[in-house]
């Protein structure tokens, strides 16, 4: 027997999205998408979402999805990857059944890079639908809203967030702070940039 309780029927862990660009150039984008999806999914009533800290402990580890699901006590695992080419963005997402480790749904979102904010809401809606969770009108409004409409500000924010998460020195923290300030200057109404 295991000490891990049976997972809630409608629960998911969002793993860090893999960077397929190589050389770590898009890592901040994959992390940002993962975190944003996690937050959007957590706002849907009836769906339990593992914390970022729990999910991100599996970054760059070759651990089977079924083992991750058992470890985190979730029914499903959301995996993904990000690839950018010039002004194009390709996001692949896959929902994996925790007990079996089999993919139950996958989709590729291939759009212009400026569609990044809309893609996040689309993915969250699709995941909720696949998991049989109805999205209330209030949750739908949250899924449709974006923290900013300024893509340059959003990109600066994601880069600063990645710097903050990986900070090892005071210099790293200062660089993250400068990134958040630059994002706030690009969009003075971007609350998350000020919070950063």
Coordinates of N, CA and C in Angstrom, one line a residue:
X1 N 0.8 -1.2 0.0 CA 0.0 0.0 0.0 C 0.9 1.2 0.0
X2 N 0.3 2.3 -0.4 CA 1.0 3.6 -0.6 C 0.5 4.6 0.4
X3 N 1.4 5.5 0.9 CA 0.9 6.6 1.8 C 0.3 7.7 1.0
X4 N 0.4 7.7 -0.3 CA -0.2 8.8 -1.1 C -1.7 8.5 -1.3
X5 N -2.6 9.4 -0.9 CA -4.0 9.2 -1.0 C -4.4 9.1 -2.5
X6 N -5.6 8.5 -2.8 CA -6.1 8.4 -4.1 C -6.3 9.8 -4.6
X7 N -6.0 10.1 -5.9 CA -6.2 11.5 -6.4 C -7.6 11.8 -6.5
X8 N -7.9 13.2 -6.4 CA -9.2 13.6 -6.8 C -9.5 13.3 -8.2
X9 N -10.7 13.0 -8.5 CA -11.1 12.6 -9.9 C -10.7 13.7 -10.9
X10 N -10.8 15.0 -10.5 CA -10.6 16.1 -11.5 C -9.4 16.9 -10.9
X11 N -8.2 16.4 -11.1 CA -7.0 17.1 -10.6 C -5.9 16.9 -11.6
X12 N -5.0 17.9 -11.6 CA -4.0 17.9 -12.7 C -2.7 18.6 -12.2
X13 N -1.6 18.2 -12.7 CA -0.3 18.9 -12.4 C 0.2 19.4 -13.8
X14 N 0.5 20.7 -13.8 CA 1.0 21.3 -15.0 C 2.6 21.3 -14.9
X15 N 3.2 20.5 -15.7 CA 4.7 20.4 -15.7 C 5.3 21.6 -16.5
X16 N 6.5 21.9 -16.2 CA 7.2 22.9 -17.0 C 7.3 22.5 -18.5
X17 N 7.0 23.4 -19.4 CA 7.0 23.1 -20.8 C 8.4 23.0 -21.3
X18 N 8.7 22.0 -22.1 CA 10.1 21.9 -22.7 C 10.4 22.9 -23.7
X19 N 11.6 23.4 -23.7 CA 12.1 24.3 -24.7 C 12.7 23.6 -25.9
X20 N 12.1 23.6 -27.0 CA 12.5 22.9 -28.2 C 13.4 23.8 -29.1
X21 N 13.7 25.0 -28.7 CA 14.5 25.9 -29.5 C 16.0 25.6 -29.3
X22 N 16.3 24.9 -28.2 CA 17.8 24.6 -28.0 C 18.4 25.8 -27.3
X23 N 19.5 25.5 -26.7 CA 20.3 26.5 -26.0 C 19.6 27.3 -25.0
X24 N 18.4 26.8 -24.5 CA 17.7 27.5 -23.4 C 17.1 28.8 -23.8
X25 N 17.0 29.1 -25.1 CA 16.6 30.5 -25.5 C 15.1 30.7 -25.2
X26 N 14.3 29.7 -25.2 CA 12.9 29.8 -25.0 C 12.4 29.3 -23.7
X27 N 13.3 28.9 -22.8 CA 13.0 28.4 -21.5 C 12.0 29.3 -20.7
X28 N 12.3 30.5 -20.7 CA 11.5 31.5 -20.0 C 10.0 31.5 -20.5
X29 N 9.9 31.3 -21.8 CA 8.6 31.3 -22.4 C 7.8 30.0 -22.0
X30 N 8.4 28.9 -22.0 CA 7.8 27.6 -21.6 C 7.4 27.7 -20.1
X31 N 8.3 28.2 -19.3 CA 8.0 28.3 -17.9 C 6.8 29.3 -17.7
X32 N 6.8 30.4 -18.4 CA 5.7 31.4 -18.3 C 4.4 30.8 -18.7
X33 N 4.4 30.1 -19.8 CA 3.1 29.5 -20.3 C 2.6 28.4 -19.2
X34 N 3.5 27.6 -18.7 CA 3.2 26.6 -17.7 C 2.5 27.3 -16.5
X35 N 3.2 28.3 -16.0 CA 2.7 29.0 -14.8 C 1.3 29.7 -15.0
X36 N 1.2 30.3 -16.2 CA 0.0 31.0 -16.5 C -1.2 30.0 -16.7
X37 N -0.9 28.9 -17.3 CA -1.9 27.8 -17.4 C -2.3 27.3 -16.0
X38 N -1.3 27.1 -15.2 CA -1.6 26.6 -13.8 C -2.5 27.6 -13.1
X39 N -2.3 28.9 -13.2 CA -3.1 29.9 -12.6 C -4.5 29.9 -13.1
X40 N -4.6 29.8 -14.5 CA -5.9 29.8 -15.1 C -6.7 28.6 -14.8
X41 N -6.1 27.4 -14.8 CA -6.8 26.2 -14.4 C -7.2 26.2 -12.9
X42 N -6.4 26.8 -12.1 CA -6.7 26.8 -10.6 C -7.9 27.7 -10.4
X43 N -8.2 28.6 -11.3 CA -9.4 29.5 -11.2 C -10.7 28.8 -11.6
X44 N -10.7 27.6 -12.0 CA -11.9 26.9 -12.5 C -12.4 26.0 -11.3
X45 N -13.6 26.3 -10.9 CA -14.2 25.6 -9.8 C -14.4 24.1 -10.1
X46 N -14.0 23.2 -9.2 CA -14.2 21.8 -9.5 C -13.0 21.1 -10.0
X47 N -11.9 21.9 -10.2 CA -10.6 21.4 -10.7 C -9.5 21.7 -9.7
X48 N -8.9 20.6 -9.2 CA -7.8 20.8 -8.3 C -6.5 20.8 -9.1
X49 N -5.6 21.7 -8.8 CA -4.3 21.9 -9.5 C -3.2 21.9 -8.6
X50 N -2.2 21.0 -8.9 CA -1.0 20.9 -8.0 C -0.2 22.2 -8.1
X51 N 0.4 22.6 -7.0 CA 1.2 23.8 -6.9 C 2.3 23.9 -7.9
X52 N 2.8 25.1 -8.2 CA 3.9 25.3 -9.1 C 5.2 24.6 -8.5
X53 N 5.4 24.8 -7.2 CA 6.6 24.2 -6.6 C 6.6 22.7 -6.7
X54 N 5.4 22.1 -6.5 CA 5.3 20.6 -6.6 C 5.6 20.2 -8.0
X55 N 5.0 20.8 -9.0 CA 5.1 20.4 -10.4 C 6.5 20.7 -11.0
X56 N 7.0 21.8 -10.6 CA 8.3 22.2 -11.2 C 9.5 21.4 -10.6
X57 N 9.3 20.7 -9.6 CA 10.4 19.8 -9.0 C 10.8 18.8 -10.1
X58 N 9.9 18.5 -11.0 CA 10.2 17.5 -12.0 C 10.9 18.1 -13.3
X59 N 11.3 19.3 -13.3 CA 11.9 19.9 -14.4 C 13.2 19.1 -14.8
X60 N 13.3 18.9 -16.1 CA 14.5 18.3 -16.6 C 14.8 16.9 -16.1
X61 N 13.7 16.2 -15.5 CA 13.9 14.9 -15.0 C 13.2 13.9 -15.9
X62 N 13.8 12.8 -16.1 CA 13.2 11.7 -16.9 C 12.4 10.8 -16.1
X63 N 11.2 11.3 -15.6 CA 10.3 10.6 -14.7 C 9.0 10.3 -15.5
X64 N 8.6 9.0 -15.5 CA 7.3 8.7 -16.2 C 6.1 9.5 -15.6
X65 N 5.2 9.9 -16.5 CA 4.0 10.7 -16.1 C 3.2 10.0 -15.0
X66 N 3.1 8.7 -15.1 CA 2.3 7.9 -14.1 C 3.0 8.1 -12.7
X67 N 4.3 8.0 -12.7 CA 5.0 8.2 -11.4 C 4.8 9.6 -10.8
X68 N 4.9 10.6 -11.7 CA 4.7 12.0 -11.3 C 3.2 12.1 -10.7
X69 N 2.3 11.6 -11.4 CA 0.9 11.7 -10.9 C 0.7 11.0 -9.6
X70 N 1.3 9.9 -9.4 CA 1.2 9.2 -8.1 C 1.9 10.1 -7.0
X71 N 3.1 10.6 -7.3 CA 3.8 11.4 -6.4 C 3.1 12.6 -5.9
X72 N 2.4 13.2 -6.9 CA 1.7 14.5 -6.6 C 0.2 14.3 -6.2
X73 N -0.2 13.0 -6.3 CA -1.6 12.7 -5.9 C -2.6 13.4 -6.9
X74 N -2.3 13.4 -8.2 CA -3.3 14.0 -9.2 C -3.7 12.9 -10.2
X75 N -4.9 13.1 -10.8 CA -5.4 12.2 -11.7 C -4.8 12.3 -13.1
X76 N -4.4 13.5 -13.5 CA -3.8 13.8 -14.8 C -2.6 14.7 -14.7
X77 N -1.8 14.6 -15.8 CA -0.6 15.4 -15.9 C -0.6 16.1 -17.2
X78 N -0.3 17.4 -17.2 CA -0.3 18.2 -18.4 C 1.2 18.5 -18.8
X79 N 1.6 18.0 -19.9 CA 2.9 18.2 -20.4 C 2.9 19.1 -21.6
X80 N 4.0 19.7 -22.0 CA 4.0 20.5 -23.2 C 5.3 20.9 -23.7
X81 N 5.4 21.5 -24.8 CA 6.6 22.0 -25.4 C 6.4 23.3 -26.1
X82 N 7.4 24.1 -26.2 CA 7.3 25.4 -26.9 C 8.4 25.5 -27.9
X83 N 8.1 26.0 -29.1 CA 9.1 26.3 -30.1 C 8.7 27.6 -30.8
X84 N 9.7 28.4 -31.0 CA 9.5 29.7 -31.7 C 10.4 29.7 -32.9
X85 N 9.8 30.3 -34.0 CA 10.6 30.5 -35.2 C 10.1 31.9 -35.8
X86 N 11.1 32.8 -35.8 CA 10.8 34.2 -36.2 C 9.6 34.7 -35.5
X87 N 8.5 35.0 -36.2 CA 7.3 35.5 -35.5 C 6.2 34.4 -35.2
X88 N 6.6 33.2 -35.3 CA 5.7 32.1 -35.1 C 5.9 31.4 -33.7
X89 N 4.9 30.9 -33.2 CA 4.9 30.2 -31.9 C 4.2 28.9 -32.0
X90 N 4.8 27.8 -31.7 CA 4.2 26.5 -31.7 C 4.2 25.9 -30.3
X91 N 3.0 25.7 -29.8 CA 2.9 25.1 -28.4 C 2.2 23.8 -28.6
X92 N 2.8 22.7 -28.1 CA 2.2 21.4 -28.1 C 1.9 21.1 -26.6
X93 N 0.6 20.6 -26.4 CA 0.2 20.2 -25.1 C -0.4 18.8 -25.1
X94 N -0.2 18.1 -24.1 CA -0.7 16.7 -24.0 C -1.2 16.4 -22.6
X95 N -2.4 15.9 -22.5 CA -3.0 15.5 -21.2 C -2.8 14.0 -21.0
X96 N -2.1 13.7 -19.9 CA -1.8 12.3 -19.7 C -2.6 11.7 -18.5
X97 N -3.2 10.6 -18.7 CA -3.9 9.9 -17.6 C -2.9 9.4 -16.6
X98 N -3.1 9.9 -15.3 CA -2.1 9.5 -14.3 C -1.9 8.1 -14.0
X99 N -3.0 7.3 -13.8 CA -2.8 5.9 -13.5 C -2.2 5.1 -14.6
X100 N -2.5 5.4 -15.8 CA -2.0 4.5 -16.9 C -0.7 5.1 -17.6
X101 N -0.6 6.4 -17.5 CA 0.5 7.1 -18.3 C 0.3 7.2 -19.7
X102 N -1.0 7.0 -20.2 CA -1.3 7.1 -21.6 C -1.9 8.5 -21.9
X103 N -1.5 9.0 -23.0 CA -2.0 10.3 -23.4 C -3.5 10.2 -23.8
X104 N -4.3 11.1 -23.2 CA -5.8 11.0 -23.5 C -6.2 12.2 -24.4
X105 N -5.4 13.1 -24.6 CA -5.7 14.3 -25.4 C -4.4 15.0 -25.7
X106 N -4.3 15.5 -27.0 CA -3.1 16.4 -27.3 C -3.5 17.3 -28.4
X107 N -2.9 18.4 -28.5 CA -3.1 19.4 -29.5 C -1.9 20.3 -29.7
X108 N -1.7 20.7 -30.9 CA -0.7 21.7 -31.3 C -1.3 23.0 -31.6
X109 N -0.8 24.1 -31.0 CA -1.3 25.4 -31.3 C -0.2 26.1 -32.1
X110 N -0.4 26.4 -33.3 CA 0.6 26.9 -34.2 C 0.1 28.3 -34.7
X111 N 0.6 29.4 -34.1 CA 0.1 30.7 -34.3 C 1.2 31.7 -34.5
X112 N 0.8 32.9 -34.7 CA 1.8 34.0 -34.7 C 2.1 34.2 -33.2
X113 N 3.3 34.7 -33.0 CA 3.8 34.9 -31.6 C 2.9 35.8 -30.8
X114 N 2.3 36.8 -31.5 CA 1.4 37.7 -30.8 C 0.1 37.1 -30.3
X115 N -0.1 35.8 -30.5 CA -1.3 35.1 -30.1 C -1.1 34.4 -28.7
X116 N 0.1 34.6 -28.1 CA 0.5 33.9 -26.9 C -0.6 34.0 -25.8
X117 N -1.1 35.2 -25.6 CA -2.1 35.4 -24.6 C -3.4 34.7 -24.8
X118 N -3.8 34.6 -26.0 CA -5.1 33.9 -26.4 C -4.9 32.4 -26.3
X119 N -3.7 31.9 -26.7 CA -3.5 30.5 -26.6 C -3.6 30.0 -25.2
X120 N -3.2 30.7 -24.2 CA -3.3 30.3 -22.8 C -4.7 30.0 -22.4
X121 N -5.6 30.9 -22.7 CA -7.0 30.7 -22.4 C -7.6 29.5 -23.2
X122 N -7.2 29.4 -24.4 CA -7.7 28.2 -25.3 C -7.3 26.9 -24.7
X123 N -6.1 26.8 -24.3 CA -5.6 25.5 -23.7 C -6.3 25.2 -22.4
X124 N -6.5 26.2 -21.5 CA -7.2 26.0 -20.3 C -8.6 25.5 -20.5
X125 N -9.3 26.2 -21.4 CA -10.7 25.7 -21.8 C -10.7 24.3 -22.3
X126 N -9.7 24.0 -23.1 CA -9.7 22.6 -23.7 C -9.4 21.6 -22.6
X127 N -8.5 21.9 -21.7 CA -8.2 20.9 -20.6 C -9.4 20.7 -19.7
X128 N -10.1 21.8 -19.4 CA -11.3 21.7 -18.5 C -12.3 20.8 -19.2
X129 N -12.5 21.0 -20.5 CA -13.5 20.2 -21.3 C -13.1 18.8 -21.3
X130 N -11.8 18.5 -21.5 CA -11.4 17.1 -21.6 C -11.5 16.4 -20.2
X131 N -11.4 17.2 -19.2 CA -11.5 16.6 -17.8 C -12.9 16.6 -17.3
X132 N -13.9 17.1 -18.2 CA -15.3 17.0 -17.8 C -15.7 18.1 -16.8
X133 N -14.9 19.2 -16.7 CA -15.2 20.2 -15.8 C -15.9 21.4 -16.5
X134 N -17.1 21.8 -16.1 CA -17.8 22.9 -16.8 C -17.2 24.2 -16.3
X135 N -17.1 25.1 -17.2 CA -16.5 26.4 -16.9 C -17.6 27.4 -16.6
X136 N -17.7 28.0 -15.4 CA -18.7 29.0 -15.1 C -18.5 30.3 -15.9
X137 N -19.5 31.1 -16.0 CA -19.3 32.4 -16.7 C -18.3 33.2 -16.1
X138 N -18.2 33.2 -14.8 CA -17.2 33.9 -14.0 C -15.8 33.4 -14.4
X139 N -15.6 32.1 -14.4 CA -14.3 31.5 -14.7 C -14.0 31.8 -16.2
X140 N -15.0 31.8 -17.1 CA -14.8 32.1 -18.5 C -14.3 33.5 -18.7
X141 N -14.8 34.4 -17.9 CA -14.4 35.8 -18.0 C -12.9 35.9 -17.6
X142 N -12.5 35.2 -16.5 CA -11.1 35.2 -16.1 C -10.2 34.6 -17.2
X143 N -10.7 33.5 -17.8 CA -9.9 32.9 -18.9 C -9.7 33.8 -20.1
X144 N -10.7 34.6 -20.3 CA -10.6 35.5 -21.5 C -9.8 36.8 -21.2
X145 N -9.6 37.1 -19.9 CA -8.9 38.3 -19.6 C -7.4 38.0 -19.6
X146 N -6.7 39.0 -20.0 CA -5.2 38.9 -20.0 C -4.6 40.0 -19.2
X147 N -3.4 39.7 -18.5 CA -2.8 40.7 -17.6 C -2.4 41.9 -18.4
X148 N -2.1 41.8 -19.6 CA -1.7 43.0 -20.4 C -2.0 42.7 -21.9
X149 N -2.1 43.7 -22.7 CA -2.3 43.5 -24.1 C -1.0 43.8 -24.9
X150 N 0.0 44.3 -24.1 CA 1.3 44.7 -24.7 C 2.2 43.5 -24.7
X151 N 2.5 43.0 -25.9 CA 3.3 41.8 -26.0 C 4.7 42.0 -25.6
X152 N 5.2 43.2 -25.8 CA 6.6 43.5 -25.4 C 6.7 43.5 -23.9
X153 N 5.7 44.1 -23.2 CA 5.7 44.1 -21.8 C 5.5 42.7 -21.2
X154 N 4.7 41.9 -21.8 CA 4.5 40.5 -21.4 C 5.8 39.7 -21.5
X155 N 6.5 39.9 -22.6 CA 7.8 39.2 -22.9 C 8.8 39.6 -21.8
X156 N 8.9 40.9 -21.5 CA 9.8 41.4 -20.5 C 9.5 40.8 -19.1
X157 N 8.2 40.7 -18.9 CA 7.7 40.2 -17.6 C 8.1 38.7 -17.4
X158 N 7.9 37.9 -18.5 CA 8.2 36.5 -18.5 C 9.7 36.3 -18.3
X159 N 10.5 37.1 -19.0 CA 12.0 37.0 -18.8 C 12.4 37.4 -17.4
X160 N 11.8 38.4 -16.8 CA 12.1 38.8 -15.5 C 11.7 37.7 -14.5
X161 N 10.6 37.1 -14.7 CA 10.1 36.1 -13.8 C 11.0 34.9 -13.8
X162 N 11.5 34.5 -15.0 CA 12.5 33.4 -15.1 C 13.8 33.8 -14.4
X163 N 14.2 35.0 -14.5 CA 15.4 35.5 -13.8 C 15.2 35.4 -12.2
X164 N 14.0 35.8 -11.8 CA 13.7 35.8 -10.4 C 13.7 34.3 -9.9
X165 N 13.0 33.4 -10.6 CA 12.9 32.0 -10.2 C 14.3 31.3 -10.1
X166 N 15.2 31.7 -11.0 CA 16.5 31.1 -11.0 C 17.6 31.9 -10.4
X167 N 17.2 33.0 -9.6 CA 18.2 33.9 -9.0 C 19.1 33.2 -8.0
X168 N 20.4 33.4 -8.2 CA 21.4 32.8 -7.3 C 22.2 33.9 -6.6
X169 N 22.2 35.1 -7.2 CA 23.0 36.2 -6.7 C 22.2 37.5 -6.6
X170 N 22.7 38.5 -5.9 CA 22.0 39.8 -5.9 C 21.9 40.4 -7.3
X171 N 22.9 40.1 -8.1 CA 22.9 40.6 -9.4 C 21.7 40.0 -10.2
X172 N 21.5 38.8 -10.0 CA 20.3 38.1 -10.6 C 19.0 38.8 -10.2
X173 N 18.9 39.1 -8.9 CA 17.7 39.7 -8.4 C 17.6 41.2 -9.0
X174 N 18.7 41.9 -9.1 CA 18.6 43.2 -9.7 C 18.2 43.2 -11.1
X175 N 18.7 42.2 -11.9 CA 18.3 42.0 -13.3 C 16.8 41.7 -13.4
X176 N 16.3 40.9 -12.5 CA 14.9 40.6 -12.5 C 14.1 41.8 -12.2
X177 N 14.5 42.6 -11.2 CA 13.8 43.8 -10.9 C 13.8 44.8 -12.0
X178 N 14.9 44.9 -12.7 CA 15.0 45.8 -13.9 C 14.0 45.3 -15.0
X179 N 13.9 44.0 -15.2 CA 13.0 43.5 -16.1 C 11.5 43.8 -15.8
X180 N 11.2 43.6 -14.5 CA 9.8 43.9 -14.1 C 9.5 45.4 -14.3
X181 N 10.5 46.3 -14.0 CA 10.3 47.7 -14.2 C 10.1 48.0 -15.6
X182 N 10.9 47.4 -16.5 CA 10.8 47.6 -17.9 C 9.4 47.2 -18.4
X183 N 8.9 46.1 -17.9 CA 7.6 45.6 -18.3 C 6.5 46.6 -17.8
X184 N 6.6 47.1 -16.6 CA 5.7 48.1 -16.1 C 5.8 49.4 -16.9
X185 N 6.9 49.8 -17.3 CA 7.1 51.0 -18.1 C 6.4 50.8 -19.5
X186 N 6.5 49.6 -20.0 CA 5.9 49.4 -21.3 C 4.4 49.4 -21.2
X187 N 3.9 48.9 -20.1 CA 2.4 49.0 -19.9 C 2.2 49.4 -18.4
X188 N 1.9 50.6 -18.2 CA 1.7 51.1 -16.8 C 0.5 50.5 -16.1
X189 N -0.4 49.8 -16.8 CA -1.5 49.1 -16.2 C -1.3 47.6 -15.9
X190 N -0.1 47.2 -16.1 CA 0.3 45.7 -16.0 C 0.6 45.4 -14.5
X191 N -0.4 45.0 -13.7 CA -0.3 44.8 -12.3 C 0.8 43.8 -11.9
X192 N 0.8 42.7 -12.7 CA 1.8 41.6 -12.3 C 3.2 42.1 -12.4
X193 N 3.5 43.0 -13.3 CA 4.8 43.6 -13.5 C 5.2 44.4 -12.2
X194 N 4.2 45.1 -11.7 CA 4.5 45.9 -10.4 C 4.7 44.9 -9.3
X195 N 3.9 43.8 -9.2 CA 4.0 42.8 -8.2 C 5.4 42.2 -8.2
X196 N 5.9 41.9 -9.4 CA 7.2 41.3 -9.6 C 8.2 42.2 -8.9

